[in-house]
Coordinates of C-alpha atoms and ligand atoms in Angstrom, one line a residue:
M1 CA 5.5 5.3 -32.4
R2 CA 5.4 3.0 -29.4
E3 CA 4.1 -0.6 -29.5
F4 CA 2.4 -2.5 -26.7
G5 CA 1.0 -6.0 -26.4
L6 CA -1.4 -7.3 -23.8
Y7 CA 0.2 -8.1 -20.5
I8 CA -0.9 -11.5 -19.3
D9 CA 0.8 -13.9 -16.9
G10 CA 3.9 -11.7 -16.5
E11 CA 4.6 -11.3 -20.2
W12 CA 3.9 -9.0 -23.1
T13 CA 2.0 -11.0 -25.7
A14 CA 0.1 -10.4 -28.9
A15 CA -3.7 -10.8 -28.9
L16 CA -4.8 -14.3 -29.9
G17 CA -7.0 -12.7 -32.6
G18 CA -3.9 -10.9 -33.9
G19 CA -5.5 -7.5 -34.1
T20 CA -4.1 -4.1 -33.1
F21 CA -5.4 -0.5 -32.8
E22 CA -3.8 2.9 -33.0
V23 CA -3.8 5.3 -30.1
I24 CA -4.1 9.0 -31.1
D25 CA -2.5 12.1 -29.5
P26 CA -5.5 14.4 -29.2
A27 CA -3.2 17.4 -29.3
N28 CA -2.5 16.8 -33.0
G29 CA -4.6 13.9 -34.2
R30 CA -1.5 11.8 -34.9
P31 CA -1.0 8.2 -33.8
V32 CA 1.4 7.8 -30.9
A33 CA 1.1 4.0 -30.2
R34 CA -0.1 0.8 -31.6
V35 CA -1.6 -1.6 -29.1
A36 CA -2.7 -5.2 -29.3
R37 CA -6.5 -5.5 -29.4
G38 CA -7.5 -8.1 -26.9
G39 CA -10.6 -10.3 -27.1
A40 CA -12.6 -12.9 -25.2
Q41 CA -10.0 -15.6 -25.8
D42 CA -7.4 -13.4 -24.1
V43 CA -9.7 -12.8 -21.2
E44 CA -9.8 -16.6 -20.8
R45 CA -6.0 -16.8 -20.7
A46 CA -5.8 -14.0 -18.2
V47 CA -8.4 -15.5 -15.9
R48 CA -6.4 -18.8 -15.8
A49 CA -3.2 -16.9 -15.0
A50 CA -4.9 -14.7 -12.4
T51 CA -6.6 -17.6 -10.6
K52 CA -3.2 -19.3 -10.2
A53 CA -1.5 -16.0 -9.2
A54 CA -4.2 -15.2 -6.6
A55 CA -3.4 -18.5 -4.8
A56 CA 0.3 -17.8 -4.9
W57 CA -0.2 -14.2 -3.6
Q58 CA -2.4 -15.4 -0.8
A59 CA 0.2 -17.9 0.2
M60 CA 2.9 -15.2 0.5
P61 CA 3.7 -13.9 4.0
L62 CA 1.8 -10.6 4.5
R63 CA 5.1 -8.8 5.2
E64 CA 6.4 -9.8 1.7
R65 CA 3.1 -8.8 0.1
A66 CA 3.2 -5.4 1.6
A67 CA 6.9 -4.9 0.7
A68 CA 6.1 -5.9 -2.9
M69 CA 3.3 -3.4 -3.1
R70 CA 5.7 -0.7 -1.7
R71 CA 8.2 -1.6 -4.4
V72 CA 5.5 -0.8 -7.1
A73 CA 5.3 2.6 -5.5
D74 CA 9.1 3.0 -5.6
L75 CA 9.3 1.9 -9.2
M76 CA 6.6 4.5 -10.1
Q77 CA 8.8 7.2 -8.5
R78 CA 11.8 5.9 -10.4
D79 CA 9.8 6.0 -13.7
T80 CA 7.9 9.1 -13.1
E81 CA 8.9 10.9 -16.2
E82 CA 8.1 8.1 -18.6
L83 CA 4.8 7.2 -16.9
A84 CA 3.7 10.9 -16.8
L85 CA 4.5 11.4 -20.4
L86 CA 2.5 8.3 -21.3
E87 CA -0.4 9.5 -19.2
T88 CA -0.4 12.8 -21.0
L89 CA 0.2 11.6 -24.6
D90 CA -3.2 10.0 -25.3
S91 CA -5.4 11.5 -22.6
G92 CA -4.2 15.1 -23.4
G93 CA -3.9 16.0 -19.7
T94 CA -1.4 18.6 -18.5
L95 CA 2.0 17.1 -18.0
W96 CA 2.6 18.6 -14.5
Y97 CA -0.6 17.0 -13.3
S98 CA 0.4 13.7 -14.9
Q99 CA 3.6 13.9 -12.8
V100 CA 1.5 14.6 -9.7
T101 CA -0.7 11.6 -10.7
V102 CA 2.4 9.3 -10.7
T103 CA 4.2 10.5 -7.6
D104 CA 1.5 11.8 -5.3
I105 CA -1.5 9.8 -6.3
A106 CA -0.7 6.4 -7.9
A107 CA 2.5 5.7 -5.9
K108 CA 0.8 6.9 -2.7
R109 CA -2.2 4.6 -3.2
F110 CA 0.1 1.6 -3.5
E111 CA 1.9 2.7 -0.3
Y112 CA -1.3 3.3 1.5
F113 CA -2.9 0.0 0.7
A114 CA 0.5 -1.8 1.3
G115 CA 0.0 -0.5 4.9
L116 CA -3.4 -2.2 5.1
V117 CA -2.3 -5.6 3.9
D118 CA -1.8 -6.8 7.5
K119 CA -4.9 -5.1 8.9
V120 CA -7.6 -7.2 7.4
E121 CA -9.1 -8.3 10.6
G122 CA -12.2 -10.2 11.5
Q123 CA -14.1 -10.2 14.8
Q124 CA -14.9 -12.5 17.7
I125 CA -18.6 -12.3 18.4
P126 CA -19.9 -13.4 21.9
V127 CA -23.1 -15.5 21.6
S128 CA -22.9 -18.0 24.5
A129 CA -20.5 -19.6 26.9
N130 CA -20.6 -22.8 24.8
H131 CA -19.7 -21.2 21.4
L132 CA -16.9 -19.5 19.7
V133 CA -18.2 -17.4 16.8
Y134 CA -15.8 -15.4 14.7
T135 CA -15.7 -13.7 11.3
A136 CA -12.9 -14.0 8.8
L137 CA -12.4 -11.7 5.8
E138 CA -11.4 -13.5 2.6
P139 CA -10.4 -12.2 -0.8
L140 CA -13.0 -12.4 -3.6
G141 CA -10.4 -14.2 -5.9
V142 CA -10.0 -12.4 -9.3
T143 CA -11.4 -8.9 -9.9
A144 CA -11.7 -7.0 -13.1
H145 CA -11.2 -3.2 -13.3
I146 CA -12.8 -1.5 -16.3
I147 CA -11.6 2.1 -16.5
P148 CA -12.3 5.2 -18.6
W149 CA -10.0 7.4 -20.6
N150 CA -9.8 10.6 -18.6
G151 CA -6.6 9.7 -16.7
P152 CA -5.6 6.0 -17.2
L153 CA -3.0 5.7 -14.4
W154 CA -5.1 7.8 -12.1
E155 CA -8.1 5.5 -12.6
A156 CA -6.1 2.2 -12.6
S157 CA -4.3 3.1 -9.4
R158 CA -7.6 3.9 -7.6
S159 CA -9.0 0.3 -7.5
V160 CA -6.1 -2.0 -8.2
P161 CA -4.1 -1.4 -5.0
P162 CA -7.0 -2.2 -2.6
A163 CA -7.9 -5.3 -4.6
L164 CA -4.3 -6.5 -4.3
A165 CA -4.0 -5.6 -0.7
A166 CA -7.1 -7.7 0.0
G167 CA -5.4 -10.7 -1.6
N168 CA -7.0 -10.7 -5.1
A169 CA -5.5 -11.0 -8.6
V170 CA -6.6 -8.3 -11.0
I171 CA -7.4 -7.9 -14.7
L172 CA -7.3 -4.3 -15.9
K173 CA -9.3 -3.2 -19.0
P174 CA -8.3 0.3 -19.9
A175 CA -10.3 2.4 -22.4
Q176 CA -9.0 2.3 -26.0
E177 CA -9.1 6.1 -26.4
A178 CA -6.5 6.6 -23.7
L179 CA -4.7 3.9 -21.8
L180 CA -0.9 4.4 -22.1
G181 CA -0.4 5.7 -18.5
A182 CA -1.8 2.4 -17.2
I183 CA -0.5 -0.1 -19.7
K184 CA 2.8 -0.8 -17.9
L185 CA 1.2 -1.5 -14.5
G186 CA 1.6 -5.3 -15.0
E187 CA 5.2 -5.0 -15.9
L188 CA 5.9 -2.8 -12.9
A189 CA 4.1 -5.3 -10.7
K190 CA 6.3 -8.1 -12.0
E191 CA 9.5 -6.1 -11.5
A192 CA 8.3 -5.3 -7.9
G193 CA 8.1 -9.1 -7.1
L194 CA 4.3 -9.7 -7.4
P195 CA 3.6 -13.1 -8.8
D196 CA 3.3 -13.5 -12.6
G197 CA -0.4 -13.1 -13.5
L198 CA -1.3 -11.1 -10.5
V199 CA -1.8 -7.9 -12.5
N200 CA -2.9 -8.5 -16.1
V201 CA -3.7 -5.7 -18.6
I202 CA -6.0 -6.3 -21.6
P203 CA -6.6 -3.4 -23.9
G204 CA -9.5 -3.9 -26.4
P205 CA -13.0 -2.9 -27.0
G206 CA -15.5 -2.8 -24.2
S207 CA -18.0 -4.7 -26.3
D208 CA -15.5 -7.6 -26.5
V209 CA -13.0 -7.6 -23.6
G210 CA -15.3 -5.7 -21.3
E211 CA -18.3 -8.0 -22.0
A212 CA -16.1 -11.1 -21.6
L213 CA -14.9 -9.9 -18.2
V214 CA -18.4 -9.2 -17.0
Q215 CA -19.7 -12.6 -18.1
H216 CA -16.8 -14.8 -17.0
P217 CA -17.6 -17.0 -14.0
G218 CA -14.0 -17.0 -12.9
I219 CA -14.2 -13.3 -12.1
H220 CA -15.7 -12.4 -8.8
G221 CA -15.9 -8.6 -8.8
I222 CA -16.1 -5.8 -11.3
T223 CA -15.0 -2.2 -10.5
F224 CA -16.2 0.1 -13.3
T225 CA -15.9 3.8 -13.9
G226 CA -17.5 5.4 -17.0
S227 CA -21.0 6.3 -18.3
V228 CA -24.3 5.5 -16.7
A229 CA -25.4 3.5 -19.7
T230 CA -22.4 1.2 -19.7
G231 CA -22.6 0.9 -15.9
Q232 CA -26.2 -0.3 -16.2
R233 CA -25.3 -2.7 -18.9
I234 CA -22.5 -4.2 -16.7
M235 CA -24.9 -4.5 -13.8
R236 CA -27.4 -6.5 -15.9
G237 CA -24.6 -8.6 -17.3
A238 CA -23.0 -9.3 -13.9
A239 CA -26.3 -10.5 -12.5
A240 CA -25.8 -13.8 -14.3
T241 CA -22.7 -14.7 -12.2
M242 CA -23.6 -12.6 -9.2
K243 CA -20.5 -10.5 -9.2
R244 CA -19.6 -7.9 -6.6
L245 CA -19.9 -4.5 -8.2
V246 CA -18.4 -1.1 -7.6
L247 CA -19.8 1.5 -10.1
E248 CA -18.7 5.1 -10.5
L249 CA -20.8 6.6 -13.2
G250 CA -20.1 10.3 -13.6
G251 CA -21.5 13.5 -12.1
N252 CA -22.8 16.9 -12.6
A253 CA -21.7 18.8 -9.6
A254 CA -23.1 22.1 -8.4
N255 CA -20.6 24.7 -7.4
I256 CA -22.4 27.1 -5.0
V257 CA -21.1 30.6 -4.5
F258 CA -22.8 32.2 -1.5
D259 CA -23.0 35.9 -0.9
D260 CA -20.6 35.6 2.1
A261 CA -17.9 33.9 0.0
D262 CA -14.4 35.2 -0.3
L263 CA -14.9 36.0 -4.0
E264 CA -11.2 35.9 -5.0
R265 CA -10.9 32.4 -3.6
A266 CA -14.3 31.4 -5.1
V267 CA -13.2 32.6 -8.6
E268 CA -9.9 30.9 -8.5
G269 CA -11.4 27.7 -7.1
S270 CA -14.2 27.7 -9.6
V271 CA -11.7 27.9 -12.5
W272 CA -9.8 24.9 -11.0
A273 CA -13.1 23.0 -10.4
A274 CA -14.5 23.6 -13.8
F275 CA -11.5 23.4 -16.2
S276 CA -9.0 21.0 -14.7
N277 CA -8.3 18.3 -17.3
S278 CA -10.5 20.4 -19.6
G279 CA -13.5 19.5 -17.5
Q280 CA -13.1 15.8 -18.1
I281 CA -13.3 14.8 -14.4
C282 CA -16.3 13.2 -12.9
V283 CA -16.1 15.4 -9.8
S284 CA -15.6 18.7 -11.8
G285 CA -17.9 21.6 -11.0
P286 CA -19.6 22.5 -14.2
R287 CA -22.9 24.0 -12.7
I288 CA -22.0 27.3 -11.0
L289 CA -24.9 28.6 -8.8
V290 CA -24.2 32.1 -7.6
H291 CA -26.1 34.3 -5.2
E292 CA -27.8 37.2 -7.1
S293 CA -26.2 39.8 -4.8
V294 CA -22.7 38.8 -5.9
R295 CA -23.5 37.4 -9.3
E296 CA -22.5 40.3 -11.5
E297 CA -19.1 40.8 -9.7
F298 CA -18.4 37.0 -9.6
T299 CA -19.3 36.5 -13.2
A300 CA -17.2 39.4 -14.5
R301 CA -14.1 38.2 -12.5
F302 CA -14.6 34.6 -13.4
V303 CA -15.0 35.3 -17.1
E304 CA -11.9 37.5 -17.1
R305 CA -9.9 34.8 -15.5
V306 CA -11.2 32.1 -18.0
K307 CA -10.3 34.3 -21.0
G308 CA -6.7 34.4 -19.6
L309 CA -6.4 30.6 -19.6
S310 CA -3.9 29.4 -22.3
V311 CA -5.0 26.6 -24.5
G312 CA -2.5 24.1 -25.9
P313 CA -0.9 20.7 -25.7
G314 CA -0.7 19.0 -22.3
V315 CA 3.0 18.3 -22.8
E316 CA 3.6 22.1 -22.9
N317 CA 1.7 22.4 -19.6
H318 CA -1.1 24.7 -20.8
P319 CA -4.0 24.7 -18.3
I320 CA -6.5 23.8 -21.1
G321 CA -5.4 20.8 -23.1
P322 CA -7.3 19.0 -25.8
V323 CA -10.3 16.8 -25.1
V324 CA -9.6 13.2 -25.5
S325 CA -10.8 12.5 -29.0
E326 CA -12.4 13.9 -32.1
H327 CA -15.6 12.0 -31.3
H328 CA -15.7 13.5 -27.8
M329 CA -14.9 17.0 -29.1
R330 CA -17.9 16.7 -31.5
S331 CA -20.1 15.8 -28.5
V332 CA -18.9 18.8 -26.4
L333 CA -19.3 21.2 -29.4
D334 CA -22.8 19.8 -30.0
Y335 CA -23.7 20.6 -26.4
I336 CA -22.5 24.1 -26.9
E337 CA -24.8 24.5 -29.9
V338 CA -27.7 23.1 -27.8
G339 CA -26.9 25.6 -25.1
K340 CA -27.0 28.5 -27.6
Q341 CA -30.3 27.2 -29.1
E342 CA -31.9 26.8 -25.7
G343 CA -31.2 30.5 -25.0
A344 CA -28.2 30.4 -22.7
K345 CA -26.0 33.5 -23.0
L346 CA -22.5 32.7 -24.2
L347 CA -20.0 34.8 -22.3
T348 CA -16.7 33.4 -23.7
G349 CA -15.5 30.4 -25.7
G350 CA -18.0 28.3 -27.5
Y351 CA -15.8 27.1 -30.4
R352 CA -13.0 24.8 -31.4
A353 CA -9.6 26.3 -31.3
T354 CA -8.0 26.0 -34.7
D355 CA -5.2 28.6 -34.6
G356 CA -1.7 27.6 -35.9
A357 CA -0.4 24.5 -34.1
L358 CA -3.7 23.7 -32.6
R359 CA -5.5 23.2 -35.9
D360 CA -5.2 19.4 -36.0
G361 CA -5.9 18.8 -32.3
Y362 CA -9.2 18.5 -30.4
F363 CA -9.2 21.8 -28.5
V364 CA -12.4 23.3 -27.3
M365 CA -12.1 26.9 -25.9
P366 CA -13.1 27.2 -22.3
T367 CA -16.7 28.1 -22.4
V368 CA -19.0 30.0 -20.0
F369 CA -22.8 30.2 -20.4
D370 CA -24.8 32.6 -18.3
D371 CA -28.6 32.8 -17.7
V372 CA -28.8 29.1 -17.7
T373 CA -32.0 27.5 -16.3
P374 CA -32.4 24.1 -14.8
S375 CA -34.6 22.9 -17.7
M376 CA -31.7 23.3 -20.2
R377 CA -29.8 20.3 -21.4
V378 CA -26.4 22.0 -20.8
W379 CA -27.4 22.2 -17.1
R380 CA -29.0 18.8 -16.7
E381 CA -26.6 16.5 -18.7
E382 CA -22.9 15.7 -18.1
V383 CA -21.1 17.5 -20.9
F384 CA -17.7 16.3 -19.6
G385 CA -15.7 19.1 -21.2
P386 CA -14.5 22.7 -20.7
V387 CA -18.0 24.1 -20.4
V388 CA -19.6 25.8 -17.4
T389 CA -23.0 27.2 -16.7
I390 CA -23.9 30.1 -14.4
T391 CA -27.3 30.3 -12.7
G392 CA -28.4 32.8 -10.0
F393 CA -30.2 32.0 -6.8
R394 CA -31.7 34.1 -4.0
T395 CA -31.9 31.8 -0.9
E396 CA -30.0 29.0 0.6
E397 CA -33.0 26.7 0.1
E398 CA -33.1 27.5 -3.5
A399 CA -29.4 26.8 -4.0
V400 CA -29.7 23.4 -2.3
H401 CA -32.8 22.6 -4.3
M402 CA -31.1 23.4 -7.6
A403 CA -27.9 21.6 -6.6
N404 CA -29.9 18.4 -5.9
D405 CA -32.1 18.8 -9.0
T406 CA -30.0 16.3 -11.0
E407 CA -29.9 12.6 -11.5
Y408 CA -26.3 12.6 -10.5
G409 CA -24.8 12.7 -7.0
L410 CA -21.1 12.4 -7.1
A411 CA -19.9 15.7 -5.7
N412 CA -21.0 19.2 -4.9
G413 CA -19.2 22.2 -3.4
M414 CA -19.6 25.6 -1.9
W415 CA -17.8 28.9 -1.1
T416 CA -18.9 30.5 2.1
Q417 CA -17.3 32.0 5.2
S418 CA -20.1 30.8 7.5
L419 CA -19.2 27.7 9.4
A420 CA -22.8 27.0 10.3
R421 CA -23.9 27.3 6.7
A422 CA -21.1 25.1 5.4
H423 CA -22.2 22.2 7.7
R424 CA -25.9 22.8 7.3
V425 CA -25.7 22.8 3.5
A426 CA -23.2 19.9 3.4
R427 CA -25.7 17.8 5.2
L428 CA -28.4 18.6 2.6
L429 CA -26.4 18.0 -0.5
Q430 CA -27.1 14.6 -2.1
S431 CA -23.6 13.6 -3.1
G432 CA -20.8 11.3 -2.1
Q433 CA -18.4 14.2 -1.6
V434 CA -18.9 17.8 -0.6
Y435 CA -16.1 20.5 -0.9
V436 CA -16.1 23.6 1.2
N437 CA -13.8 26.5 0.1
E438 CA -11.8 24.2 -2.1
W439 CA -12.4 21.7 -4.8
F440 CA -11.5 18.0 -5.3
C441 CA -10.4 15.6 -2.5
G442 CA -7.1 14.2 -3.7
D443 CA -6.3 12.3 -0.5
I444 CA -6.4 8.6 -0.8
Q445 CA -7.9 8.5 2.7
C446 CA -11.0 10.2 1.5
P447 CA -13.8 7.9 0.2
A448 CA -15.4 8.8 -3.1
G449 CA -18.5 7.5 -4.8
G450 CA -22.0 8.4 -5.8
Y451 CA -25.5 9.0 -4.6
K452 CA -28.4 8.4 -7.1
M453 CA -27.4 7.5 -10.7
S454 CA -23.7 8.3 -9.9
G455 CA -23.1 4.7 -8.8
I456 CA -22.8 2.1 -6.2
G457 CA -20.1 1.7 -3.6
R458 CA -17.2 3.9 -2.5
E459 CA -13.6 3.8 -3.6
E460 CA -10.5 5.0 -1.7
G461 CA -10.1 5.2 2.0
Q462 CA -9.8 2.2 4.3
Q463 CA -13.3 0.9 3.6
A464 CA -12.3 0.4 -0.1
L465 CA -10.6 -2.9 1.1
G466 CA -14.1 -4.2 1.8
N467 CA -15.0 -3.9 -1.9
Y468 CA -12.6 -6.8 -2.5
L469 CA -13.3 -9.0 0.6
Q470 CA -16.0 -11.4 1.6
L471 CA -17.0 -12.1 5.1
K472 CA -17.3 -15.6 6.6
S473 CA -18.9 -16.4 10.0
V474 CA -17.5 -19.4 11.8
R475 CA -19.5 -20.9 14.7
V476 CA -17.8 -23.5 16.8
N477 CA -19.7 -25.6 19.5
L478 CA -17.3 -25.8 22.4
G479 CA -19.6 -28.1 24.4
Ligands
TAP501 P1 -18.0 4.2 -21.4 O1 -18.6 3.6 -22.7 O2 -18.8 4.0 -20.2 O3 -16.5 3.5 -21.3 C1 -15.9 3.3 -20.1 C2 -15.1 2.0 -20.1 O4 -16.1 0.9 -20.3 C3 -14.2 1.8 -21.3 O5 -13.0 1.1 -20.9 C4 -15.0 1.1 -22.3 O6 -14.2 0.4 -23.3 C5 -15.7 0.1 -21.4 N1 -16.9 -0.5 -22.0 C6 -17.7 0.0 -23.0 N2 -18.7 -0.8 -23.2 C7 -18.6 -1.8 -22.4 C8 -19.4 -3.0 -22.1 N3 -20.5 -3.3 -22.9 N4 -19.0 -3.8 -21.2 C9 -17.9 -3.6 -20.4 N5 -17.1 -2.5 -20.6 C10 -17.5 -1.6 -21.6 O7 -17.7 5.7 -21.6 P2 -17.3 6.5 -22.8 O8 -18.1 6.1 -24.0 O9 -15.8 6.4 -23.0 O10 -17.7 8.0 -22.4 C11 -19.1 8.4 -22.5 C12 -19.4 9.3 -21.4 O11 -19.2 8.7 -20.1 C13 -18.6 10.6 -21.3 O12 -18.9 11.6 -22.2 C14 -18.8 11.0 -19.9 O13 -20.0 11.7 -19.8 C15 -18.9 9.7 -19.2 N6 -17.6 9.3 -18.6 C16 -17.6 9.3 -17.2 C17 -16.4 9.1 -16.6 C18 -16.3 9.0 -15.2 S1 -14.9 9.4 -14.4 N7 -17.3 8.7 -14.4 C19 -15.2 8.8 -17.4 C20 -15.3 8.8 -18.7 C21 -16.5 9.0 -19.3 P3 -13.8 1.0 -24.7 O14 -14.1 2.5 -24.6 O15 -12.3 0.7 -24.9 O16 -14.6 0.3 -25.7

């Protein structure tokens, strides 16, 4: 049983309220850690520390700032095994992917944004012979990062590096359900030479720590990933102090299999799209739309492949691990019941796995529904679990219409061998990312974010720096 405090001002500390909470391993329902439960008073401490640290950080030579961020990446590589295990223990994710998260995602993001520390450039703007007008980009100050449970280090490493590279100090609020992968980020930052208080981590309830961060006037930006309802609440709360917001609020991607697709590749890719991290990824592909002429063959091959997926603990590297919590498992199982009642045809899965060693864990068998129509809730709502729906289409227009017939717009994808169709359909799909003949865009250079209810702003890529900068115009009369 591991124990963690809050990480504030370069030190592990108890919560001022004295509370703690247990973190559960979803593979067996047993506690794996006890963590300090932060509250509003702890946010106050962290904002004070972060404000001081931001000034120290901004005063450091750029070269040293970049080097310190690179050292965070080096330390992640050094501690890969431990960080990956922590990432898997409470989120339930597959261990090999947690290792990839540490070495190829989190560390790379620190390296990438370290490279941008000295590239925050303004412009000189010609207006007249008598004036010098230029723009300067300045950090916001202190930014808060409120992240979900479906890959704590993955989520933390997405927005913290650009905020730091832009010259800000950060306060990270991970989700109570799964947070261990991200909990040591502050400690690594200190060891790497970042000023004390530059990276603070405050676990605790969203209704307490989260709300305090949103309302605090000393915080100038909020980056949030999670549900639409919480995102809307944060947006309303942040209005009082006019904070900069980046919101990533989930998705319900369509995965379109055209009649000219390489079916073997489409089957393999659709399994990867739908069931990675047991479907708990905002850019998963849970809505499969398949052309009627290949539907029977695709469906038979897809279901056969899904039946062959082994289910078990993430630490044992089974492709299907548990979902994050008992509460979430109930929600996924409820959706499965709704799907059956609505008349969707269950082809495989559809129940909790309770065999042998899995009996105390939160395992949902990978589930495929066929004959799903766009009016059904399993099609319209974000189930966020190992559940996919199959729906047929006859024309390209119909596929595009169905893909866009959702309030979400985070990602969509397609399988086709026609270059013209790929670009034509990509242009029509209403989502921040479009995948063609593969799924997910793991490269840090690739911006991600949502159309419609999937959010505001884009993370990753060079422009993510702009989320954490404000622009000043300076006009000098030379006359
Ligand atoms: P949310 O409630 O949105 O939680 C996400 C984060 O926001 C957590 O850190 C949470 O803290 C915090 N939070 C909760 N209430 C808050 C508030 N009033 N002010 C500030 N922060 C607050 O998500 P959830 O309940 O865990 O999951 C619900 C559904 O959201 C899922 O089933 C799924 O559909 C969707 N979801 C989407 C994503 C992505 S990647 N977009 C990720 C996870 C979930 P605590 O949980 O610690 O209280």
